[in-house]
Short mmCIF file of C-alpha atoms and ligand atoms in Angstrom, two decimals:
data_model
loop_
_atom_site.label_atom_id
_atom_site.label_comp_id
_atom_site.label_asym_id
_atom_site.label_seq_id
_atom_site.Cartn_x
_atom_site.Cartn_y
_atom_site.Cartn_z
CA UNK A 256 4.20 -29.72 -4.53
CA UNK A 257 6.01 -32.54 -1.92
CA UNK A 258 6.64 -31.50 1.35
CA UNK A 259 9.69 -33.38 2.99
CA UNK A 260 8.15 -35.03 5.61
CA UNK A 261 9.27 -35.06 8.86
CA UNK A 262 11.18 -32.53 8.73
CA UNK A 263 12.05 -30.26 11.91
CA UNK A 264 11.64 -26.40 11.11
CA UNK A 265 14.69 -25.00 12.66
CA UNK A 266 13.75 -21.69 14.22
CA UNK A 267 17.20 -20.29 13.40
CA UNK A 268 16.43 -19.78 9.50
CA UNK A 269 14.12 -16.76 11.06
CA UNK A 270 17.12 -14.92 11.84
CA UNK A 271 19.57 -16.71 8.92
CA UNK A 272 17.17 -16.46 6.16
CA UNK A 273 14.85 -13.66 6.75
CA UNK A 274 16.16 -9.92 6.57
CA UNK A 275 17.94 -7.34 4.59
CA UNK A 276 20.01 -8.65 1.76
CA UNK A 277 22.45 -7.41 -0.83
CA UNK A 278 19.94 -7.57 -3.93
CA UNK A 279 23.38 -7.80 -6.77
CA UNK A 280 22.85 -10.79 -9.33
CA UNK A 281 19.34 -11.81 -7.16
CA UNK A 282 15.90 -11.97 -8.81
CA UNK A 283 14.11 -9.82 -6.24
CA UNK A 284 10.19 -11.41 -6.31
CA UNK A 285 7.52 -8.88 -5.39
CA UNK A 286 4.01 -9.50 -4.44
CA UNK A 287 1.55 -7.40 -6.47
CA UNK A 288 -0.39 -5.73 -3.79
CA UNK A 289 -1.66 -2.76 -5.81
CA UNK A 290 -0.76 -3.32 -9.20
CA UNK A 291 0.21 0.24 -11.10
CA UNK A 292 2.63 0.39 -7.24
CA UNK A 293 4.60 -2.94 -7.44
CA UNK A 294 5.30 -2.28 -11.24
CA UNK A 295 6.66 1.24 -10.67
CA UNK A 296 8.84 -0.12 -7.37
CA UNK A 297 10.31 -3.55 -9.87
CA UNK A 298 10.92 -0.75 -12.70
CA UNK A 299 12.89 1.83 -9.85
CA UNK A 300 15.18 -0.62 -8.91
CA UNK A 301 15.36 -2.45 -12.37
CA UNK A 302 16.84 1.00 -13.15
CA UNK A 303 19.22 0.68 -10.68
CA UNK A 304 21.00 -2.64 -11.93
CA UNK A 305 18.29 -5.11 -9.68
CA UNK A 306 16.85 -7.56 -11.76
CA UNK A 307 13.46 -7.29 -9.81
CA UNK A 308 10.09 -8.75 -10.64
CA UNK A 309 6.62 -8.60 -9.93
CA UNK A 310 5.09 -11.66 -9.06
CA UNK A 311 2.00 -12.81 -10.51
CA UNK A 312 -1.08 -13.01 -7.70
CA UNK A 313 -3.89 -14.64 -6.69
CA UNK A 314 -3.35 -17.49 -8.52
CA UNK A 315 -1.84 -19.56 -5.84
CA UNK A 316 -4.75 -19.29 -3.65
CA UNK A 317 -5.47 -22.95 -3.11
CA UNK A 318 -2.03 -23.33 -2.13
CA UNK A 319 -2.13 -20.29 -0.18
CA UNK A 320 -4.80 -22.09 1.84
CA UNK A 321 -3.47 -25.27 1.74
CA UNK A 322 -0.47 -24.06 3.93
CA UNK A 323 -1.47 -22.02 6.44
CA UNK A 324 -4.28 -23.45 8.97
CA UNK A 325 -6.76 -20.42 8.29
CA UNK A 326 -6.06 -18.22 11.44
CA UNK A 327 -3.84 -16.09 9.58
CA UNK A 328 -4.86 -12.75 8.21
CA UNK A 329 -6.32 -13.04 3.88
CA UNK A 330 -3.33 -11.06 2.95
CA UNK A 331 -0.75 -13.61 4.51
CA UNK A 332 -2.52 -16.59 2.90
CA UNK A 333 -2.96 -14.68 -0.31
CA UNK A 334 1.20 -13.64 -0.61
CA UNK A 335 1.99 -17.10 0.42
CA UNK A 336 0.11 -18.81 -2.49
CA UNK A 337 1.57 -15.85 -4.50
CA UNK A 338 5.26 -17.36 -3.73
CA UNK A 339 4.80 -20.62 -3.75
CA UNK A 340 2.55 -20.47 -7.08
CA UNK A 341 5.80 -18.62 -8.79
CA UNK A 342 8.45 -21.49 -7.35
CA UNK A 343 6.52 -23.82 -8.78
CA UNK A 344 6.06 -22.67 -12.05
CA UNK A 345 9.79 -21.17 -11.62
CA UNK A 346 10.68 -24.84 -11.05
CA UNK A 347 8.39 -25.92 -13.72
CA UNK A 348 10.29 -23.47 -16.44
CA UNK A 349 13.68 -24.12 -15.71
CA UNK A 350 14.10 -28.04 -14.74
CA UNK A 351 17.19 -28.64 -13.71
CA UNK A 352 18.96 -25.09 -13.79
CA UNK A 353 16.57 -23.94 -11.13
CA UNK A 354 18.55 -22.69 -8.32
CA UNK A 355 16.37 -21.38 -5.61
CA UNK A 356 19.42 -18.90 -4.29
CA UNK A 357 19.11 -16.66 -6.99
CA UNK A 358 16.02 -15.14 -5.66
CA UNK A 359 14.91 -13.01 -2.92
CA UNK A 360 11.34 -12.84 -2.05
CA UNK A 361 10.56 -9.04 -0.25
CA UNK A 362 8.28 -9.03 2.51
CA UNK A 363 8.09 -6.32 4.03
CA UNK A 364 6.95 -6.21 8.29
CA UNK A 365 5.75 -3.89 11.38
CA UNK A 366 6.53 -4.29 14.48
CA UNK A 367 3.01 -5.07 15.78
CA UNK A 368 0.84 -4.55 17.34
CA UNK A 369 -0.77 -6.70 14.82
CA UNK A 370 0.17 -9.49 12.80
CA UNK A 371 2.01 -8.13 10.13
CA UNK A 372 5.16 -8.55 11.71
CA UNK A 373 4.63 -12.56 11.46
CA UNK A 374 3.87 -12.99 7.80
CA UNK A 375 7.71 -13.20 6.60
CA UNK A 376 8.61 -15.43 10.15
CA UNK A 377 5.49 -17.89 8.82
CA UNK A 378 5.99 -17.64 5.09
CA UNK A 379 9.66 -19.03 6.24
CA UNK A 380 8.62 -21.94 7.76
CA UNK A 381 6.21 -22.78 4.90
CA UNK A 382 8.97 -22.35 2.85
CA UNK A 383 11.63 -24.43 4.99
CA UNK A 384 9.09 -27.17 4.77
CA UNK A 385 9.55 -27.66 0.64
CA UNK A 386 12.35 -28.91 -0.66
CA UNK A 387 15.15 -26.61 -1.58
CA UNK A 388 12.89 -23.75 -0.99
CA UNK A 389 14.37 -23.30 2.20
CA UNK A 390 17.38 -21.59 0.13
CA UNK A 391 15.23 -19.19 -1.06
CA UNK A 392 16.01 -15.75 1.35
CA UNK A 393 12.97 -13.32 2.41
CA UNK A 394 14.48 -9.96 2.05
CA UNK A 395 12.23 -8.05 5.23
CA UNK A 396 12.64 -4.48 5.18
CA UNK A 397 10.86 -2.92 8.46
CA UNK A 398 9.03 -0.06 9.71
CA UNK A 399 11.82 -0.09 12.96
CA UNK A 400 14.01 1.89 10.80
CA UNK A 401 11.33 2.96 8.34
CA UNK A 402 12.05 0.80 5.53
CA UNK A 403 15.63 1.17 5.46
CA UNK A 404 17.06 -0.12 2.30
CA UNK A 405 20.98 -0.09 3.80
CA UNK A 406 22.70 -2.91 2.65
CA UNK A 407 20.96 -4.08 -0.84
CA UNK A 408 22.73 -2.06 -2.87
CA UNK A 409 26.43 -0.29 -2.95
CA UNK A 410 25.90 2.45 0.13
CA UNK A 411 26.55 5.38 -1.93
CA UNK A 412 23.33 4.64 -4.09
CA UNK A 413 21.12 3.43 -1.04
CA UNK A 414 19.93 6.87 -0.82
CA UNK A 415 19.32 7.79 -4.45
CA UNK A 416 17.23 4.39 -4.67
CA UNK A 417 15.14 5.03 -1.83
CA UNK A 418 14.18 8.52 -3.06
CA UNK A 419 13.36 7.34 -6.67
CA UNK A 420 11.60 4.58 -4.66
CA UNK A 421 9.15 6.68 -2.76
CA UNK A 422 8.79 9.15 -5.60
CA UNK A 423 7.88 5.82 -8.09
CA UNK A 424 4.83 5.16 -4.79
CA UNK A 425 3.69 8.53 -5.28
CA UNK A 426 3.24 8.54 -8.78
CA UNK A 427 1.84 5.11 -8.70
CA UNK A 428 -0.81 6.76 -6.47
CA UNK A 429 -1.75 9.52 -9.15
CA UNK A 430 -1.92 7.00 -11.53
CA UNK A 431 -4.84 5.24 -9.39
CA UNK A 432 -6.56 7.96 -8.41
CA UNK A 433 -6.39 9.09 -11.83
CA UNK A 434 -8.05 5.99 -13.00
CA UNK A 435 -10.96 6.71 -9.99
CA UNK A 436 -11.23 10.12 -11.13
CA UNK A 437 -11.98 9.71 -14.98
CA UNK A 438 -13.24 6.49 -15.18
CA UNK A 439 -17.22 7.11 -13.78
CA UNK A 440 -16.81 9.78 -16.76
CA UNK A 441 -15.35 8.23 -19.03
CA UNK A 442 -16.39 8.47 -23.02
CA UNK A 443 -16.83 4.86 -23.60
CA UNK A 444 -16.72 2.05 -21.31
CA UNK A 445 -12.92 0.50 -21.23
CA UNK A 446 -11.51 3.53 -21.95
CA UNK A 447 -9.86 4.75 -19.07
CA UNK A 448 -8.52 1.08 -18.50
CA UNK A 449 -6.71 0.75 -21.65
CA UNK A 450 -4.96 4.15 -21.00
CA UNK A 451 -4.24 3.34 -17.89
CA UNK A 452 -2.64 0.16 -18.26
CA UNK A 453 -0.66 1.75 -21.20
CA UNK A 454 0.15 5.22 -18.69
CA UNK A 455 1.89 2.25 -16.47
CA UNK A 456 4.14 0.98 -19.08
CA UNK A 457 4.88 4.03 -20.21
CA UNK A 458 5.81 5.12 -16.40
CA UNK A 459 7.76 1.79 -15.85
CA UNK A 460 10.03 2.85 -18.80
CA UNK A 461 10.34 6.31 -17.71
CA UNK A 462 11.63 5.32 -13.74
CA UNK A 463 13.76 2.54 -15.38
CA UNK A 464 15.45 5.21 -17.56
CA UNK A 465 15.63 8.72 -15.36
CA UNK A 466 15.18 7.13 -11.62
CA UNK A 467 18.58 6.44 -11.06
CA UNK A 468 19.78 9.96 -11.95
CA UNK A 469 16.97 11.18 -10.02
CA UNK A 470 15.85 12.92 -12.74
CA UNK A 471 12.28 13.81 -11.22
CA UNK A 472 11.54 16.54 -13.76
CA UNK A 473 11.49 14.05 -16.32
CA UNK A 474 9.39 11.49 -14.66
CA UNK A 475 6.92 15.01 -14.22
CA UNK A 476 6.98 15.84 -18.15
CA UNK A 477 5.62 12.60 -18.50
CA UNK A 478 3.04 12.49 -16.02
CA UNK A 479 1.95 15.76 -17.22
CA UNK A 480 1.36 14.53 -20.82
CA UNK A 481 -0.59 11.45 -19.31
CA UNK A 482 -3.03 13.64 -17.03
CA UNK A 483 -3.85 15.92 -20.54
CA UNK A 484 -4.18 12.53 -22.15
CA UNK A 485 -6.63 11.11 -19.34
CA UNK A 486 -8.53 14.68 -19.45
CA UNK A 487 -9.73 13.85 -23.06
CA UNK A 488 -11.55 10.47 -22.25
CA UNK A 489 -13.57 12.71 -19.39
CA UNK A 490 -17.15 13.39 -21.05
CA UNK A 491 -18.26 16.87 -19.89
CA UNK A 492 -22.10 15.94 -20.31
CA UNK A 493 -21.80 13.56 -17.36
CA UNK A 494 -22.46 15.64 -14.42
CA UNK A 495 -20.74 14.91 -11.31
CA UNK A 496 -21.45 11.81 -8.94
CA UNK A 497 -21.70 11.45 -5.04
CA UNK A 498 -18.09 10.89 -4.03
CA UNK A 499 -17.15 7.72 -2.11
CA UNK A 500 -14.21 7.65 0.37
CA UNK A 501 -12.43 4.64 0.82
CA UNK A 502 -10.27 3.58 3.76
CA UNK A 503 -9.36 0.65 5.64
CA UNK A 504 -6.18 -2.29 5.20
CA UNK A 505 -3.55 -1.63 3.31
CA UNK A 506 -3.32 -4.61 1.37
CA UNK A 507 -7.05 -5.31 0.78
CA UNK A 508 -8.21 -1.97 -0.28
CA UNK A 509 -5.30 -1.91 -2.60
CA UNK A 510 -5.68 -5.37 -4.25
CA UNK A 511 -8.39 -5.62 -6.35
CA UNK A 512 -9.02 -9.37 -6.58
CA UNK A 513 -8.80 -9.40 -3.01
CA UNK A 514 -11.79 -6.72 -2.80
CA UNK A 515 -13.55 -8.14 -5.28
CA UNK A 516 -13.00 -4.97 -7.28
CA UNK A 517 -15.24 -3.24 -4.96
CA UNK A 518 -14.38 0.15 -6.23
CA UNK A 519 -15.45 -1.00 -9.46
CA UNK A 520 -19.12 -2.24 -8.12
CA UNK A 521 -19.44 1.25 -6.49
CA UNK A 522 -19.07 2.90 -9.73
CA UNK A 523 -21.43 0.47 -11.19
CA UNK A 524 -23.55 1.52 -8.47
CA UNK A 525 -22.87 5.13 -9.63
CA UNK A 526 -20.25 6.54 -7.31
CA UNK A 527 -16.94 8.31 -8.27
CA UNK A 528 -13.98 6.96 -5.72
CA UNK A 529 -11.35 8.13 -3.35
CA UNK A 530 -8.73 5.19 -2.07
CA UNK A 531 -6.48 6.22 0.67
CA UNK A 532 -3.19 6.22 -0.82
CA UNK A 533 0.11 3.94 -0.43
CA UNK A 534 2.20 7.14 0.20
CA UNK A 535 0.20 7.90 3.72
CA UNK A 536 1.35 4.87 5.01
CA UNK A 537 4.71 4.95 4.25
CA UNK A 538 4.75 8.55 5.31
CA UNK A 539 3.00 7.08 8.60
CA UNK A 540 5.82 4.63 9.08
CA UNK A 541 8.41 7.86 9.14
CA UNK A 542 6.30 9.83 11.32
CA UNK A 543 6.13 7.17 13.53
CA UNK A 544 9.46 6.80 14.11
CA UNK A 545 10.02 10.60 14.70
CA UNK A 546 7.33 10.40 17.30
CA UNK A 547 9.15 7.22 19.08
CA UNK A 548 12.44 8.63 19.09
CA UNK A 549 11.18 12.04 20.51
CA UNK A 550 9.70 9.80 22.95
CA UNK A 551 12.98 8.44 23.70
CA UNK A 552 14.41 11.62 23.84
CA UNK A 553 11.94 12.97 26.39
CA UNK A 554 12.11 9.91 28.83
CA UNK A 555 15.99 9.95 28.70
CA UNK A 556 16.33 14.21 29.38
CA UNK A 557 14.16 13.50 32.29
CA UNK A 558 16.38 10.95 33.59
CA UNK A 559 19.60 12.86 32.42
CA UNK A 560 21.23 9.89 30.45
CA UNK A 561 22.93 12.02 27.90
CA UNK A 562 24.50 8.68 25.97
CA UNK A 563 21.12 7.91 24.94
CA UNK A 564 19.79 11.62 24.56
CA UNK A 565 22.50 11.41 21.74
CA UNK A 566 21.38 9.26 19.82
CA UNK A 567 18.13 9.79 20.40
CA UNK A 568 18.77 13.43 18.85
CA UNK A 569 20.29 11.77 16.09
CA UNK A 570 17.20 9.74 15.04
CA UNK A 571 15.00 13.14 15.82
CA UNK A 572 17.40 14.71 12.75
CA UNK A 573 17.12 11.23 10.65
CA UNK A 574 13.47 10.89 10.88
CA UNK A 575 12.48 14.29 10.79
CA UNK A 576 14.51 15.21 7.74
CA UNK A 577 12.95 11.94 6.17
CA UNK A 578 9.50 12.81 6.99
CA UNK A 579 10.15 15.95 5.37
CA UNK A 580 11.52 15.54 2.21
CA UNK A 581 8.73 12.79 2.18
CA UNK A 582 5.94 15.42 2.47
CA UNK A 583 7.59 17.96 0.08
CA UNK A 584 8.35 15.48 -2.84
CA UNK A 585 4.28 14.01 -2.33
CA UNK A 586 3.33 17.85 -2.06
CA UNK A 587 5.18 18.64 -5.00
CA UNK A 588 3.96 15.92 -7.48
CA UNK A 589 0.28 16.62 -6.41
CA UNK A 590 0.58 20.31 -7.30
CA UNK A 591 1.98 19.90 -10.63
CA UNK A 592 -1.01 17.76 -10.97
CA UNK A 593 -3.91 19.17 -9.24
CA UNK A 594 -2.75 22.07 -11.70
CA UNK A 595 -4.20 20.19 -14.58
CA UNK A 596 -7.37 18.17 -12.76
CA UNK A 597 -8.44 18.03 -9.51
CA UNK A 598 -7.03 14.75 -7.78
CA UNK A 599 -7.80 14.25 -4.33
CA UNK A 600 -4.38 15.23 -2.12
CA UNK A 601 -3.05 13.34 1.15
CA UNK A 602 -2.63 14.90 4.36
CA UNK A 603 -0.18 15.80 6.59
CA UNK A 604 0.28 12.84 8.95
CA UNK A 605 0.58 15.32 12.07
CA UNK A 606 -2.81 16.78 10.82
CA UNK A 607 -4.53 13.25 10.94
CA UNK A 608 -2.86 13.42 14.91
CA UNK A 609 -4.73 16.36 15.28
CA UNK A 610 -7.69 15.27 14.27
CA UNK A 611 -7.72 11.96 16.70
CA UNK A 612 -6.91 14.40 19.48
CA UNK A 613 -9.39 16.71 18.84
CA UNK A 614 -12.19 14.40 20.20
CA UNK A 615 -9.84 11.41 21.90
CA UNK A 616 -11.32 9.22 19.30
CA UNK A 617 -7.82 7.13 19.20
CA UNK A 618 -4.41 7.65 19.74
CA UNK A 619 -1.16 7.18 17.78
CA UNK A 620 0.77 5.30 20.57
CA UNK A 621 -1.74 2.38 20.20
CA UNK A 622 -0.24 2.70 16.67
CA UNK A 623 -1.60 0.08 13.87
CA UNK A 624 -3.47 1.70 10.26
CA UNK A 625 -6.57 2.81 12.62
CA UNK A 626 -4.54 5.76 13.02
CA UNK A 627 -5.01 6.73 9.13
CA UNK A 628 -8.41 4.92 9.01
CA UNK A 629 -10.26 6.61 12.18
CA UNK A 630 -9.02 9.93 10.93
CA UNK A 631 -8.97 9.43 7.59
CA UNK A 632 -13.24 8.62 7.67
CA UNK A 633 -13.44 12.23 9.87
CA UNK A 634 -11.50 14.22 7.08
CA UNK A 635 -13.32 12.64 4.57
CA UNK A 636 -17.33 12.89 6.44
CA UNK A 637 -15.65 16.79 7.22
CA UNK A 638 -14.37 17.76 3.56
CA UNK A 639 -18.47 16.54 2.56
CA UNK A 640 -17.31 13.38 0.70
CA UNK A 641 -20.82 11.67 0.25
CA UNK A 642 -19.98 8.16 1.82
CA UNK A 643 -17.28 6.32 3.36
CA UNK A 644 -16.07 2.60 2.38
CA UNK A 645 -14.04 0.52 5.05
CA UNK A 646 -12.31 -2.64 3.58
CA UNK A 647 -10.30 -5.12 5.22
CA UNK A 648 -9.58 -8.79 5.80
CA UNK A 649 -11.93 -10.51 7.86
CA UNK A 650 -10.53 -10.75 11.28
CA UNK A 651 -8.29 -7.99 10.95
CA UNK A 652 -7.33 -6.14 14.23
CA UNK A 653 -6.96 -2.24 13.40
CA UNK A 654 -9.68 -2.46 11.14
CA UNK A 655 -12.57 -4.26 13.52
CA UNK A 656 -10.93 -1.29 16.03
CA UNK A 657 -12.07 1.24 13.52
CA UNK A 658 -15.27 -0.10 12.44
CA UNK A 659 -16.15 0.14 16.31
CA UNK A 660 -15.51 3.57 16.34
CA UNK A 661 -16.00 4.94 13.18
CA UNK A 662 -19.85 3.41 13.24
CA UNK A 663 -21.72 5.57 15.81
CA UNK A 664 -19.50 8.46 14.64
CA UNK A 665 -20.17 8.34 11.34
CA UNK A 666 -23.89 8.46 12.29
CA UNK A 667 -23.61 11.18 14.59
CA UNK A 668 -21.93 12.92 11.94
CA UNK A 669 -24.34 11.63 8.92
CA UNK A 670 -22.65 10.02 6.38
CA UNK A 671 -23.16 7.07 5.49
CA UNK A 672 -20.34 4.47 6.55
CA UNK A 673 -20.30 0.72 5.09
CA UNK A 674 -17.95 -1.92 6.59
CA UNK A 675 -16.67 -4.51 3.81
CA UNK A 676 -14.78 -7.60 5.20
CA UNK A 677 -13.32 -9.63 2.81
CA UNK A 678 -12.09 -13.16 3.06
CA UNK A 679 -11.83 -15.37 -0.34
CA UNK A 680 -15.63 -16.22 -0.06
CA UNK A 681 -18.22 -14.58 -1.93
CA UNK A 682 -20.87 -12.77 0.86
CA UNK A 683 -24.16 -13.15 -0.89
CA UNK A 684 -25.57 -10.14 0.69
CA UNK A 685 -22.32 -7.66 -0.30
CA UNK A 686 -23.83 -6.91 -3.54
CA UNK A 687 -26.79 -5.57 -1.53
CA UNK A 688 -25.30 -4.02 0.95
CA UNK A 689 -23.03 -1.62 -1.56
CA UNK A 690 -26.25 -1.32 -3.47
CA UNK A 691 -27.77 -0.29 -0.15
CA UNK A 692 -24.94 2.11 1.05
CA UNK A 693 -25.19 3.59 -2.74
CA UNK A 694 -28.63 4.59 -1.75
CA UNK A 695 -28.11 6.25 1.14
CA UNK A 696 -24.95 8.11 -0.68
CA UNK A 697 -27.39 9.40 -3.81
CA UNK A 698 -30.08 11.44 -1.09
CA UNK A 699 -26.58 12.42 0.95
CA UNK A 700 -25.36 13.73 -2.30
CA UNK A 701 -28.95 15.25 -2.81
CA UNK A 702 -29.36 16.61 0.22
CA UNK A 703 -25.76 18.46 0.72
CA UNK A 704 -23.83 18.48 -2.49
CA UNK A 705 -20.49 17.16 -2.34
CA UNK A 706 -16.62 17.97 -2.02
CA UNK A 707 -15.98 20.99 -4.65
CA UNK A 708 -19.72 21.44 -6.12
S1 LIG B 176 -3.41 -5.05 9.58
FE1 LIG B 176 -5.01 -6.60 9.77
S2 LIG B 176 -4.63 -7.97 8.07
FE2 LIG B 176 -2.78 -6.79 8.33
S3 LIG B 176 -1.54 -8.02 9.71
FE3 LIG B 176 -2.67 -6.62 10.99
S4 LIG B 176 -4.47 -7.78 11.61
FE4 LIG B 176 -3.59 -8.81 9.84
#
C-alpha cells in the first residue's frame, strides 16, 4: 500500500469521521475479536436490514506493525492490520468500483483510564494517511452512554436491535463455554470443533431470521437442541479434570491467534477451561454508568442543584433499567441451559463490588477490566476452581495492575495463578511455564477436589 506523502493529518477528521453513524446502505466491517461473538453480532444486525460483515483477522499483522510505532497496545496493532488487510484486498476485488464510503469500520472505545479510548482516534490517522481511505468512517460506539446504538438505525428499532444484540453476546458466550466444557471430553479428537463451528452457522441463521422480532424463544429452541447435541460427543469414561479459570483483557483472552490458543495448550496439558465471558463486560459498562450517575446524583443533592439532580435521576432510571433487563435476559439463557449441562454462570456485577470491598483489594472508581479480573480470580480461587490463567497484551495497564495484586493473593489463598503476556512473539519458555502451572493445578486438584466434585 502507498501512503501519500506529505500529507498533513488534519485533527478535525477525529471528530468528522469517527463516531456514531446511520449504518442504511453501509457495509459495516467488524473485527473478529472472539469469533462465535462477532458472527452472532454481523448476523443480529444482518437481520435487521445492515449489510454487516466480519472482517477477516490476523492476517494483516505485518501491516498492523508496519503502521503503528510499537507503543501501542497488541490489540490496536492487531485491528489495524485487520482493516487495512480488508481495504486492500477490498480494493484488490473491486478495481475501479471501489468506493471507500460505502463502509463503516466499528470500533468500539472507553473512556480511559487506559488506552482503549485512542485506538479509533489512531486507527483514523493511519487511515487519513492512505489514499481515499480517509473516506472510510469509524463508526465508535462508547461506554459514556453504554454502547448506545441511537442513530444507526430508524429510532423506533434502535431498541429492538440492541436487545437482540446483547442477547446474540450471550449466546455467543454459551456457545464458547460450551466448546470449553465438552471438548477435554470429547469422543474423538475434532469433534467438538466441527459441531461447534456448525452450532455457529446454525445460530447465525437463527438471529438473522427471529432477532428482529425478538423472538428469543426461538433462538432458545435452538440452543436447546445444540446443548443435547454437544451432550452426545461428552465420553462418560473420562473422569473429570482440574478446572482452569481464565481472566484477564478482553480482547486477548478472547482471540485465539492472539493467545496463541492458550486454552487449547491447557487442555493439552490436561485442564478443562473457564473464560470470563463477553457479557460481564458489557454488563460492567452499564453498571458503570449507574454507579457514575448516582455519583452525580449524590454530589448535586448535596449541593442542592436540582437542574442537574434531574437528569441525573433520569440516567439512575436509564441505566438501572438497562442493567437490569441485562442481568435477567443473561440469567435467563443460563438457566434454560444449566438445566441441560452444567455451564459455568456470570455474576452479578454488584457482587464482584462486593467482593473488592470486602478486603480493599481494588476499587471500581479506578475503573478499567481489573475490576472483573481482581475479583473475578477471588470468585474463582473461592468457588475451588483448581488454577487461575491471566492473559493480556504485553504492556497492558489494568492487567499488569492485577497481576500485582492478584500474585501474593493468590498464594495466600493457594491456587495456583499464572500470568500470560502476549505480544506477536513466540516466548520460548510459555510452553513451560503452562506445563509448569498444569503441575501445580493436577496436586491442587488432588489435594482439594474441584468446583462441583
Ligand atoms: S485494556 Fe490494556 S490492551 Fe486494552 S487499551 Fe487498555 S492498556 Fe491497552
Amino acid at each position: 500500500m502507498e501512503t501519500e506523502s506529505k500529507k498533513v493529518v488534519s485533527f478535525k477528521s477525529l471528530t468528522d469521521s469517527v463516531g456514531r453513524y446511520n449504518l442504511t446502505d453501509k457495509t459495516f466491517l467488524i473485527p473478529q475479536m472472539n469469533r462465535i461473538g462477532g458472527h452472532l453480532l454481523a448476523a443480529t444486525f444482518r437481520g435487521f436490514g445492515i449489510h454487516a460483515k466480519v472482517m477477516e483477522t490476523y492476517q494483516g499483522l505485518d501491516l498492523g506493525m508496519e503502521y503503528t510505532s510499537g507503543k501501542e497496545c497488541y490489540p490496536c496493532q492487531i485491528t489495524t492490520g485487520d482493516i487495512l488487510h480488508f481495504m486492500e484486498k477490498e480494493k484488490e476485488k473491486l478495481g475501479g468500483e471501489f468506493n471507500p464510503e460505502n463502509y463503516i469500520y466499528f470500533m468500539p472505545e472507553a473512556d480511559g483510564p487506559c488506552r482503549f479510548g485512542m485506538y479509533n482516534k489512531y486507527q483514523r490517522i493511519v487511515l487519513d494517511s492512505f489514499p481515499q481511505l480517509d473516506r472510510v468512517k469509524i463508526g465508535a460506539l462508547t461506554t459514556k452512554d453504554g454502547y448506545s446504538l441511537d442513530g444507526i438505525i430508524e429510532e423506533e428499532r434502535v431498541g429492538d436491535l440492541r436487545k437482540s444484540a446483547y442477547f446474540s453476546v450471550v449466546v455467543a458466550d454459551i456457545l464458547d463455554r460450551l466448546l470449553w466444557r465438552i471438548r477435554p471430553y470429547e469422543k474423538e479428537p475434532g469433534m467438538t470443533d466441527d459441531f461447534i463451528d456448525r452450532s455457529m452457522k446454525a445460530m447465525e441463521d437463527t438471529f438473522e431470521t427471529h432477532g428482529p422480532n425478538k423472538d428469543f424463544d426461538k433462538i432458545l429452541d435452538k440452543l436447546e437442541e445444540i446443548v443435547n447435541e454437544g451432550k452426545t460427543i461428552i465420553d462418560p469414561h473420562i473422569p473429570p479434570k482440574p478446572l482452569i479459570g481464565i481472566v484477564g483483557e478482553i480482547y486477548l483472552r478472547t482471540h485465539v491467534q492472539a493467545n496463541q490458543n492458550v486454552i487449547r495448550v491447557l487442555e493439552r496439558y490436561g485442564a478443562e477451561v473457564v473464560n470470563a465471558s463477553i457479557a460481564e463486560w458489557m454488563n460492567y459498562t452499564t453498571y458503570d454508568r449507574l454507579r457514575d450517575a448516582r455519583a452525580g446524583f449524590r454530589m448535586n443533592l448535596k449541593q442542592i442543584r436540582p437542574g442537574r439532580l434531574k437528569e441525573h435521576l433520569k440516567e439512575i432510571i436509564s441505566f438501572g433499567g438497562e442493567l437490569l433487563y441485562e442481568e435477567s435476559r443473561q440469567k435467563q439463557v443460563y438457566k434454560r441451559v444449566r438445566s441441560l449441562i452444567d455451564l459455568a454462570e456470570d455474576h452479578k456485577v454488584a457482587h464482584l463490588e462486593d467482593i473488592l470491598k470486602e478486603d480493599d483489594l481494588y476499587s471500581f472508581d479506578a475503573g478499567t477490566e481489573a475490576c472483573l479480573s481482581i475479583s473475578g480470580i477471588v470468585e474463582y480461587a473461592r468457588e475451588g476452581y483448581n488454577g487461575v490463567v491471566n492473559v493480556y497484551p504485553f504492556t497492558c495497564m489494568p492487567s499488569t495492575i492485577t497481576s500485582a495484586i492478584a500474585k501474593p493473593l493468590m498464594n495466600k489463598l493457594g491456587t495456583p495463578y499464572l500470568d500470560t503476556p502476549y505480544d506477536s512473539s513466540f516466548q520460548p519458555g510459555r510452553e513451560a511455564a503452562i506445563r509448569t502451572f498444569m503441575y501445580q493445578a493436577h496436586q491442587h486438584f488432588k489435594r482439594h477436589g474441584r468446583k462441583g466434585h
